[in-house]
Coordinates of C-alpha atoms in Angstrom, one line a residue:
X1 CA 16.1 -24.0 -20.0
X2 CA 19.6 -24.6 -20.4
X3 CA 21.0 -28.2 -22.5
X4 CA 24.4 -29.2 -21.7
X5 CA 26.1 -31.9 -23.9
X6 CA 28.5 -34.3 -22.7
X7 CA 29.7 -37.3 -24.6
X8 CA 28.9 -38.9 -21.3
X9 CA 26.9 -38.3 -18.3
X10 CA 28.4 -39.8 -15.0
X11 CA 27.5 -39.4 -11.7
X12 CA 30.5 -36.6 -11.1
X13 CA 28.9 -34.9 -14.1
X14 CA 25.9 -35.2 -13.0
X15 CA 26.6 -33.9 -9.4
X16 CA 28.5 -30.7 -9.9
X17 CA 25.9 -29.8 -12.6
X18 CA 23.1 -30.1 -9.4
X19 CA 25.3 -28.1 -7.3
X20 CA 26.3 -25.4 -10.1
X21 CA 23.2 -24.2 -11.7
X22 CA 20.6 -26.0 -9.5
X23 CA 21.4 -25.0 -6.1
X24 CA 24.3 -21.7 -6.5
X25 CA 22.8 -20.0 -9.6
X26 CA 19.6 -21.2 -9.7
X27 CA 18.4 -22.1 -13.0
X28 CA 17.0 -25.0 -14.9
X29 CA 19.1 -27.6 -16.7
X30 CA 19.1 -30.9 -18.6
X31 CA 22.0 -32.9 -19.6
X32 CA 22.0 -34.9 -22.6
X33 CA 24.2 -37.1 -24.5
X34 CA 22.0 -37.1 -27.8
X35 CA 24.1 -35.1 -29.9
X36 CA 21.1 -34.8 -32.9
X37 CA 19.1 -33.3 -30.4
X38 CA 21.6 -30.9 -29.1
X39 CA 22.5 -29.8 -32.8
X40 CA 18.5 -29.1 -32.9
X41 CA 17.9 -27.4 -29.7
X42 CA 17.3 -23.8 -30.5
X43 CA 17.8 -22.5 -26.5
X44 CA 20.6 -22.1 -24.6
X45 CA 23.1 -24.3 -24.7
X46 CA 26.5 -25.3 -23.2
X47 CA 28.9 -28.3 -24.7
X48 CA 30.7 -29.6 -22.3
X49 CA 32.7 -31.9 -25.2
X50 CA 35.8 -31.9 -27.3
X51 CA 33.2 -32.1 -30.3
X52 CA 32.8 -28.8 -32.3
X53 CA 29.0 -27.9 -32.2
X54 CA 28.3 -24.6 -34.1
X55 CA 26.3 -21.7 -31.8
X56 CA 27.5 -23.7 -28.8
X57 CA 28.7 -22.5 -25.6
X58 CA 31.7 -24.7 -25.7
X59 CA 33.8 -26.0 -22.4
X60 CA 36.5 -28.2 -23.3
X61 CA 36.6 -30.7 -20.8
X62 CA 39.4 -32.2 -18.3
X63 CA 39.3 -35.9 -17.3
X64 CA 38.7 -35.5 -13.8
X65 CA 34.3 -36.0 -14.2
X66 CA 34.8 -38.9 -16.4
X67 CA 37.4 -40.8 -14.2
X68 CA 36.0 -43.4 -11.5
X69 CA 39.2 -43.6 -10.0
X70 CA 40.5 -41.3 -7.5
X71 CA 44.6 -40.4 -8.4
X72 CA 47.2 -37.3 -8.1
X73 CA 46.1 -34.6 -10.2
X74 CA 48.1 -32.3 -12.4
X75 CA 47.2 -28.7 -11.1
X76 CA 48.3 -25.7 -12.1
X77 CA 47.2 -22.5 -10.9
X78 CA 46.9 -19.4 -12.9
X79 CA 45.2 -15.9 -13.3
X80 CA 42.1 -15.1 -15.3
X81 CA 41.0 -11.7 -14.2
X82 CA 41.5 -11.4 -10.3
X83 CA 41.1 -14.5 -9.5
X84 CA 43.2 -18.0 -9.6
X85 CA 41.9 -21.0 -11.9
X86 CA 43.3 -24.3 -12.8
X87 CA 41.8 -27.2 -15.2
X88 CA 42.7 -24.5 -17.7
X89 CA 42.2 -25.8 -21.5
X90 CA 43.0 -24.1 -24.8
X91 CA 40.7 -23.3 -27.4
X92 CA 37.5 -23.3 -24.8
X93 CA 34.9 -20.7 -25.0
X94 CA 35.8 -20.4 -21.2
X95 CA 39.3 -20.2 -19.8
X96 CA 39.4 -23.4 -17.6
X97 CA 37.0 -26.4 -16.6
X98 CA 35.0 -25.1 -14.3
X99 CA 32.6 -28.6 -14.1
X100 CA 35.8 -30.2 -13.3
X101 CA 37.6 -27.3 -11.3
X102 CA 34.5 -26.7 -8.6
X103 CA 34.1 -30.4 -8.0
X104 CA 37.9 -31.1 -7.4
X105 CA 37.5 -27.9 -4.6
X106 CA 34.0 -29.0 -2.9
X107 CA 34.4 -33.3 -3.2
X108 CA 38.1 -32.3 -1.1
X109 CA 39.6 -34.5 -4.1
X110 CA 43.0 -33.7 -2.4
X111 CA 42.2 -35.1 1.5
X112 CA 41.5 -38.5 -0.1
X113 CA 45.4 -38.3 -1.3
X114 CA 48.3 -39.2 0.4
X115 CA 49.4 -36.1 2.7
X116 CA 50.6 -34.7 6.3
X117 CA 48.6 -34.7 9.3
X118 CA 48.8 -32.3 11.9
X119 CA 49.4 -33.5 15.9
X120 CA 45.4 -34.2 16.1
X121 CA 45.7 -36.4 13.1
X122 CA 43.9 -34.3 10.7
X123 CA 44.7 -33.2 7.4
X124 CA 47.3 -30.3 7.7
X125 CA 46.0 -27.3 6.4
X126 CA 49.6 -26.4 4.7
X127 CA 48.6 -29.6 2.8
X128 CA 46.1 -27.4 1.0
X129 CA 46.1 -26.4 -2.9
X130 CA 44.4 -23.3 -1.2
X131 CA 47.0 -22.5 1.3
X132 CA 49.5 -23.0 -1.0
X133 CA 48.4 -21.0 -3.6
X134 CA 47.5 -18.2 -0.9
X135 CA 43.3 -18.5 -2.0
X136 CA 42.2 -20.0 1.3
X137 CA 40.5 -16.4 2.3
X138 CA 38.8 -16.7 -0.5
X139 CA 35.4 -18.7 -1.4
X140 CA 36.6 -19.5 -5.0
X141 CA 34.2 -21.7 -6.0
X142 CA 31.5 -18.5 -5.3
X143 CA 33.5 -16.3 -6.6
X144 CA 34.0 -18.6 -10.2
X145 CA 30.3 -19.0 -10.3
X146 CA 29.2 -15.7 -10.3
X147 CA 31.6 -14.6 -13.1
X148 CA 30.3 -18.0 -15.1
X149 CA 26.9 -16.8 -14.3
X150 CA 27.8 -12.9 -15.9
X151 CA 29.5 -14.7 -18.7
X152 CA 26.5 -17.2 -19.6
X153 CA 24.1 -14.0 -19.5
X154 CA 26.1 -12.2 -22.2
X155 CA 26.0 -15.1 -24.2
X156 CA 22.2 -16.5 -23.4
X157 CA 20.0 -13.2 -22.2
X158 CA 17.2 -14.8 -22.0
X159 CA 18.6 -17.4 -19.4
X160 CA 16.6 -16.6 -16.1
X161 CA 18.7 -17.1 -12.7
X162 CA 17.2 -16.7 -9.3
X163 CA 18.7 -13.8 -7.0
X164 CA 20.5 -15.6 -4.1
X165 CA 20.8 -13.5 -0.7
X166 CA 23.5 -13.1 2.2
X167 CA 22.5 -14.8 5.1
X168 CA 24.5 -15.2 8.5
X169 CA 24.4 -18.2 11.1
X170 CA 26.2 -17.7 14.6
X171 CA 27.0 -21.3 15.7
X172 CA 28.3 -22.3 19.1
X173 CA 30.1 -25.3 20.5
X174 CA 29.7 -26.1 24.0
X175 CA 32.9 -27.8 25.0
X176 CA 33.4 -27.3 28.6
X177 CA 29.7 -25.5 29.6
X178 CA 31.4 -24.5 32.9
X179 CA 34.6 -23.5 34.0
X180 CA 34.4 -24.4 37.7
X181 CA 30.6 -25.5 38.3
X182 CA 29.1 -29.0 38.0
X183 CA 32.6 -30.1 37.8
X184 CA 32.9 -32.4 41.2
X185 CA 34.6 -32.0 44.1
X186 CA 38.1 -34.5 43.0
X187 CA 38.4 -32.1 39.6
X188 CA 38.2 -28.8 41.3
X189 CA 40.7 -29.7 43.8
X190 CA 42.8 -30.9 41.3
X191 CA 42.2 -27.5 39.1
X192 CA 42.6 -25.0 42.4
X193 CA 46.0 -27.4 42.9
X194 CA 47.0 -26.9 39.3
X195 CA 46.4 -23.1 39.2
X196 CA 45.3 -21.7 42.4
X197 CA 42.2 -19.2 42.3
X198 CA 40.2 -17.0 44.5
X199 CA 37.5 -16.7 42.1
X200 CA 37.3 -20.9 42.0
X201 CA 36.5 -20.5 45.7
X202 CA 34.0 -17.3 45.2
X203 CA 32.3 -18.9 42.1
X204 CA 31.9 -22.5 44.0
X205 CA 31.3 -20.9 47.8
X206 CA 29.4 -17.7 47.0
X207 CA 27.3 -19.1 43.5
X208 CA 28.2 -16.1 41.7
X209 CA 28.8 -16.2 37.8
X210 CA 30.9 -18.9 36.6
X211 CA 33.1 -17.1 33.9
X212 CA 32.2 -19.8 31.2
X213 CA 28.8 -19.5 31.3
X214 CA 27.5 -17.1 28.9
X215 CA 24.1 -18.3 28.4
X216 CA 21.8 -15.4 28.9
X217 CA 24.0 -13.3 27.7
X218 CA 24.0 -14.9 24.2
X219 CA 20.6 -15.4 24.6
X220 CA 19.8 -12.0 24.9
X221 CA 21.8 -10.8 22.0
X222 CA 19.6 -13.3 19.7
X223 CA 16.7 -11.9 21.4
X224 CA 17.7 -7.9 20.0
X225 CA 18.4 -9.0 16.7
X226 CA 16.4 -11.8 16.1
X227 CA 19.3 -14.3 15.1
X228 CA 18.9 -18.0 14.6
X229 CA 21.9 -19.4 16.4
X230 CA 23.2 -23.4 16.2
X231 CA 24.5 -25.0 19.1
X232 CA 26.7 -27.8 19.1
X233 CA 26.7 -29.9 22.7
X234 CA 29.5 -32.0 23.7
X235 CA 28.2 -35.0 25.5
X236 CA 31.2 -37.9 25.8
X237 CA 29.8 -40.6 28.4
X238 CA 33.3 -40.0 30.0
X239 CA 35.8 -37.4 29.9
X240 CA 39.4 -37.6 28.4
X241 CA 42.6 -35.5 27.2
X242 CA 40.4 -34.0 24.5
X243 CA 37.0 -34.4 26.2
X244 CA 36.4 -32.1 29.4
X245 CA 32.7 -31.6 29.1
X246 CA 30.4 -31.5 31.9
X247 CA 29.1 -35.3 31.9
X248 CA 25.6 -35.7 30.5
X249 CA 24.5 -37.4 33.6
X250 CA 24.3 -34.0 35.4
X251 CA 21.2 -32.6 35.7
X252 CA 22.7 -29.2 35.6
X253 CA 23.6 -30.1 32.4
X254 CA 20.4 -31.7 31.3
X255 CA 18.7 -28.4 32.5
X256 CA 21.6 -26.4 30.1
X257 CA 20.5 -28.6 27.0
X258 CA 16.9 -28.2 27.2
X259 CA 16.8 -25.1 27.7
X260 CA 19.1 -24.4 24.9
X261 CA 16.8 -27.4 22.7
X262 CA 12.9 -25.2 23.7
X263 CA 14.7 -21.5 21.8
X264 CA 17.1 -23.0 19.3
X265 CA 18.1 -25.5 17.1
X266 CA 20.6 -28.0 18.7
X267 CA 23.1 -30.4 17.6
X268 CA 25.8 -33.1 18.3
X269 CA 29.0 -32.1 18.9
X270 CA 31.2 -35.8 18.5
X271 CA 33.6 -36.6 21.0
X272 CA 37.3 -37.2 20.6
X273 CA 36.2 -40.6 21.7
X274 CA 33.4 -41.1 19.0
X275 CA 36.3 -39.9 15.8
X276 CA 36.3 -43.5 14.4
X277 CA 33.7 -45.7 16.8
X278 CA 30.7 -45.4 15.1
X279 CA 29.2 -47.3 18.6
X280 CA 30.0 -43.9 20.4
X281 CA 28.7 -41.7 18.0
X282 CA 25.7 -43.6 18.3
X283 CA 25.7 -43.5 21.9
X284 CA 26.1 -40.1 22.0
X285 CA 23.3 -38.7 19.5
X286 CA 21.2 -40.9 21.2
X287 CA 22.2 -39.5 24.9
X288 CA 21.4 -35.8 23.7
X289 CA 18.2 -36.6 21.8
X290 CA 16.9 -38.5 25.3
X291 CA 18.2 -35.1 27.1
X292 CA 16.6 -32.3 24.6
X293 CA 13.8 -34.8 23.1
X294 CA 14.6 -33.7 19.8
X295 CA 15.2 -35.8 16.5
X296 CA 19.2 -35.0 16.5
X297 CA 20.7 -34.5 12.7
X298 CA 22.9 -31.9 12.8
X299 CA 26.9 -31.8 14.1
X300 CA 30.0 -30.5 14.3
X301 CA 33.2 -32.8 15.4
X302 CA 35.0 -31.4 18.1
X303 CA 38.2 -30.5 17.2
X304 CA 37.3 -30.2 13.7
X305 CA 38.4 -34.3 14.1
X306 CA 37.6 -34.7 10.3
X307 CA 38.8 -37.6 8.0
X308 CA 37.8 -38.3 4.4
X309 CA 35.6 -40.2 3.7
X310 CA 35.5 -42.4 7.3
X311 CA 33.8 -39.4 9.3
X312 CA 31.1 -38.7 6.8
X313 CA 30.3 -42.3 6.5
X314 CA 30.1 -42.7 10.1
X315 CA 28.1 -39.5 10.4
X316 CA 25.3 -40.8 7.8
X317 CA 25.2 -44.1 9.5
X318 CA 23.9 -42.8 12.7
X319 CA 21.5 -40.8 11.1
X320 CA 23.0 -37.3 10.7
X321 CA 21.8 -35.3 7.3
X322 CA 23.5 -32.1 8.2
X323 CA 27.1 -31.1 8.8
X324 CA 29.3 -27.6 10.0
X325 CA 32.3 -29.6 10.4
X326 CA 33.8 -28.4 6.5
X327 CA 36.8 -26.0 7.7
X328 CA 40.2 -26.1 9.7
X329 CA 40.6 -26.3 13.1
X330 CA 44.0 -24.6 12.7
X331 CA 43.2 -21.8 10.6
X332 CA 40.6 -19.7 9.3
X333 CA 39.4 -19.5 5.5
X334 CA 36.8 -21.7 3.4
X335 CA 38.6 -25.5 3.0
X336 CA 36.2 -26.3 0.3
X337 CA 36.8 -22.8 -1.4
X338 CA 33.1 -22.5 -1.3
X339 CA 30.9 -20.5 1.6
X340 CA 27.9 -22.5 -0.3
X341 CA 26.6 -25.6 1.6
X342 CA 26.3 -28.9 -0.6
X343 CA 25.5 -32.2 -0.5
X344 CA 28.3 -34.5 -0.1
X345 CA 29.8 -36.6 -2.7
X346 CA 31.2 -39.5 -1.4
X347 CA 34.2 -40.8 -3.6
X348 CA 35.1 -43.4 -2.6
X349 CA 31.9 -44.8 -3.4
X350 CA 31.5 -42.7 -6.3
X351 CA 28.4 -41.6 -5.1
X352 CA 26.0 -38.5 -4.3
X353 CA 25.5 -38.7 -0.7
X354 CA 22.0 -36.8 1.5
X355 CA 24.6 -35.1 3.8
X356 CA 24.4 -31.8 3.5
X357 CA 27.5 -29.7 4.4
X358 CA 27.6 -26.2 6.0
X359 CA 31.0 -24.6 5.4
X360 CA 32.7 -22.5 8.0
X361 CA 35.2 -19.7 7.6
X362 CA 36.3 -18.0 10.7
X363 CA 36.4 -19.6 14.7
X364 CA 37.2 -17.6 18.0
X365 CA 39.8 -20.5 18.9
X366 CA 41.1 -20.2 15.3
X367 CA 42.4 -16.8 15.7
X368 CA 43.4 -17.1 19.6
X369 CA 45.2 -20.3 19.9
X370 CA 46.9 -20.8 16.2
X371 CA 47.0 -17.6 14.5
X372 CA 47.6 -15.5 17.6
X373 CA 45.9 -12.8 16.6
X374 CA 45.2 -9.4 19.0
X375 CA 41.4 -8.5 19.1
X376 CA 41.8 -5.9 16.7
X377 CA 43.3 -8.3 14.2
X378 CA 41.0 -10.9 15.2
X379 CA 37.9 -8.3 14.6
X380 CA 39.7 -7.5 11.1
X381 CA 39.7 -11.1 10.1
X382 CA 36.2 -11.4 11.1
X383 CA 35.0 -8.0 8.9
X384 CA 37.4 -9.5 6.2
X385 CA 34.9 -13.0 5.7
X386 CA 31.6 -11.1 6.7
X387 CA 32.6 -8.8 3.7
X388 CA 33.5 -11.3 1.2
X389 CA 30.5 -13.0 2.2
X390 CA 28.3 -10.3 1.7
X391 CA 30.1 -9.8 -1.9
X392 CA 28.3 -13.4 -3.2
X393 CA 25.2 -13.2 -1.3
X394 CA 26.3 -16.4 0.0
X395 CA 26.1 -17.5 4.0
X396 CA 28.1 -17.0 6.2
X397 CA 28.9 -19.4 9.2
X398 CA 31.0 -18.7 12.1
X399 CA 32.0 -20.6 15.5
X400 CA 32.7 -19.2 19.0
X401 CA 32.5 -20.5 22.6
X402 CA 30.9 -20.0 25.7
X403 CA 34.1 -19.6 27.7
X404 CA 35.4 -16.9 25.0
X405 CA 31.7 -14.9 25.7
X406 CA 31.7 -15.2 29.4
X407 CA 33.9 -12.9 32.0
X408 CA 37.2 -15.2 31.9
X409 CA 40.1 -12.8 31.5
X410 CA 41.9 -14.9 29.6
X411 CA 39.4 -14.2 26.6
X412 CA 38.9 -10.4 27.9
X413 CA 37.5 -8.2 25.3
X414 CA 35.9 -11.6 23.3
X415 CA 32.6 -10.2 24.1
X416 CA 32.8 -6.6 23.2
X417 CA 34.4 -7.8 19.8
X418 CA 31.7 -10.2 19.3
X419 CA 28.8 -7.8 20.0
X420 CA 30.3 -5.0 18.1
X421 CA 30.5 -7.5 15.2
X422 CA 26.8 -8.4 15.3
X423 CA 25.8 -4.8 15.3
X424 CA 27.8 -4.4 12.2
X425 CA 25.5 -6.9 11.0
X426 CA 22.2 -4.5 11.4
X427 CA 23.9 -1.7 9.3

């Protein structure tokens, strides 16, 4: 077992040591702040103190785990090997804080700070120390942890850590489940007025394929490989600027969702509308539990429509445990620098939280819409997170959409990139 030493254990401390050696590497652990004890303990042993201990492990620590406050930190990024650190202290068995450096990066210590929001009124990704510093491709926080875990093995060998594996969830969000069906008489004749189209006609007249709907094609492709996908259903009472799903009153709809709810695992997908009306969100987990019968506690906000720490609040309130909002809804890359999931520390409150968070890296609309990407480019980014991924046997969570999987030319080639993607997958 590992002993760490700390002249103080708080519930930051306490947290990131969980997440750290617990849940990414693994191992067992006890802090203590008995420093007789410590001196005694003949196993291994970090000190996580600015008191000198002889045969210790020593990391010199930064303030950040022993403030309660939360304030504008000094960070500086810097080098050590390949990779960029910060919290970097002198005269430290290791080159920088890593207790203090993983926590700033997972809590989102810098979205609780004053900055920029983008036109949706969400934290502007150029905000980001990761943007900034050009490390939002990768999932630092992984790619600390298993140097740390290389570098407490040379010093401790008989320390035991349990072998973590790659693992990949496709996740879907279902927006807009059709692109001309179910939609009503009033908004197709005001779509086939805003952009006239022979196929509106053929789909709507003839019942052939609406070019959204995907469904069996997806469902097929899980079937081959025997994927576990995630959907996320949008299911506003009423539709808006932002909201254009089919209303959950439609039994076409219904029929959509519990279908979806018998093969796979389902979950929320809050509405514009629901963003800060904790009523709504209510309403709405409620409205797709009554449809799927199924205990609802997994989302994703639409438009990525995150704020820290309202939304997670509002989330945990209405009886939500698990999360796959963590990422930007203007570019691609990890926003907590990890690909790990973790449970979220709510600091404001200066508290460990049971909401779990699911990290995202890459999203269809993500490289369509903002980065403009081609599809080769687009397939490139993909292989690029997939890869890096695959390099810290950590998960790996992405995001497309129905209508970029269907037969709308607008997203032609979507499909082929996808499915070559997954068969990379089996190699």
């Amino acid at each position: 077992m590992l002993l760490i030493y700390s002249s103080k254990s708080t519930n930051r401390l306490q947290y990131i040591c969980k997440f750290i050696f617990e849940e990414v590497l693994s191992t067992s652990y006890t802090i203590t702040t008995d420093d007789v004890n410590f001196r005694l303990y003949t196993g291994s042993k970090i000190n996580y103190s600015d008191i000198y201990f002889n045969n210790t492990f020593q990391i010199i620590p930064h303030a950040l785990l022993f403030e309660t406050i939360i304030q504008s930190q000094a960070v500086a990024v810097s080098r050590s090997e390949e990779n960029p650190i910060f919290f970097t202290i002198a005269n430290s068995d290791y080159p920088f804080d890593i207790f203090a450096a993983v926590f700033y990066c997972i809590t989102r210590y810098e979205e609780y700070l004053l900055h920029t929001e983008d036109e949706y009124g969400r934290f502007a990704h150029e905000n980001s120390l990761a943007f900034k510093e050009d490390f939002l491709h990768l999932p630092l926080v992984d790619l600390w942890l298993k140097d740390f875990k290389a570098t407490l093995l040379n010093q401790f060998s008989e320390l035991i850590f349990q072998p973590k594996s790659f693992s990949f969830t496709p996740t879907y969000d279902i927006d807009i489940a059709w692109s001309y069906k179910e939609k009503g008489l009033i908004r197709n004749i005001g779509g086939f007025l805003k952009s006239p189209s022979l196929e509106r006609v053929s789909v709507l007249l003839t019942g052939n394929n609406d070019p959204y709907d995907s469904y069996e094609v997806m469902n097929d492709l899980h079937q081959k490989y025997n994927l576990k996908p995630l959907y996320f259903f949008l299911v506003a009472s009423k539709n808006g600027l932002h909201d254009k799903n089919i209303l959950p009153t439609n039994a076409a709809m219904q029929k959509l969702i519990s279908q979806h709810a018998a093969k796979y695992e389902i979950g929320l997908h809050p509405s514009w509308q629901s963003y800060n009306d904790a009523n709504i969100l209510k309403e709405e987990k409620n409205t797709l539990e009554d449809i799927s019968q199924k205990n609802i506690q997994t989302s994703r906000q639409h438009y990525i429509k995150l704020t820290l720490p309202e939304t997670y609040q509002n989330l945990i309130s209405t009886g939500i445990t698990n999360d796959y909002s963590m990422g930007y809804g203007s570019i691609n890359g990890f926003r907590a620098s990890s690909a790990s999931s973790f449970n979220w520390y709510d600091l404001s409150a200066e508290k460990i939280t049971s909401l779990r968070i699911h990290p995202f890296c890459f999203m269809d609309a993500n490289c369509y819409y903002e980065e403009k990407l081609s599809l080769d480019e687009s397939f490139k980014e993909l292989m690029k997170y997939y890869n890096i991924c695959k390099e810290i046997n950590g998960p790996l969570v992405t995001i497309f959409h129905n209508n970029f999987l269907g037969t709308d030319k607008k997203f032609k080639g979507w499909k082929e990139l996808y499915f070559q993607f997954i068969s990379q997958l089996q190699q």
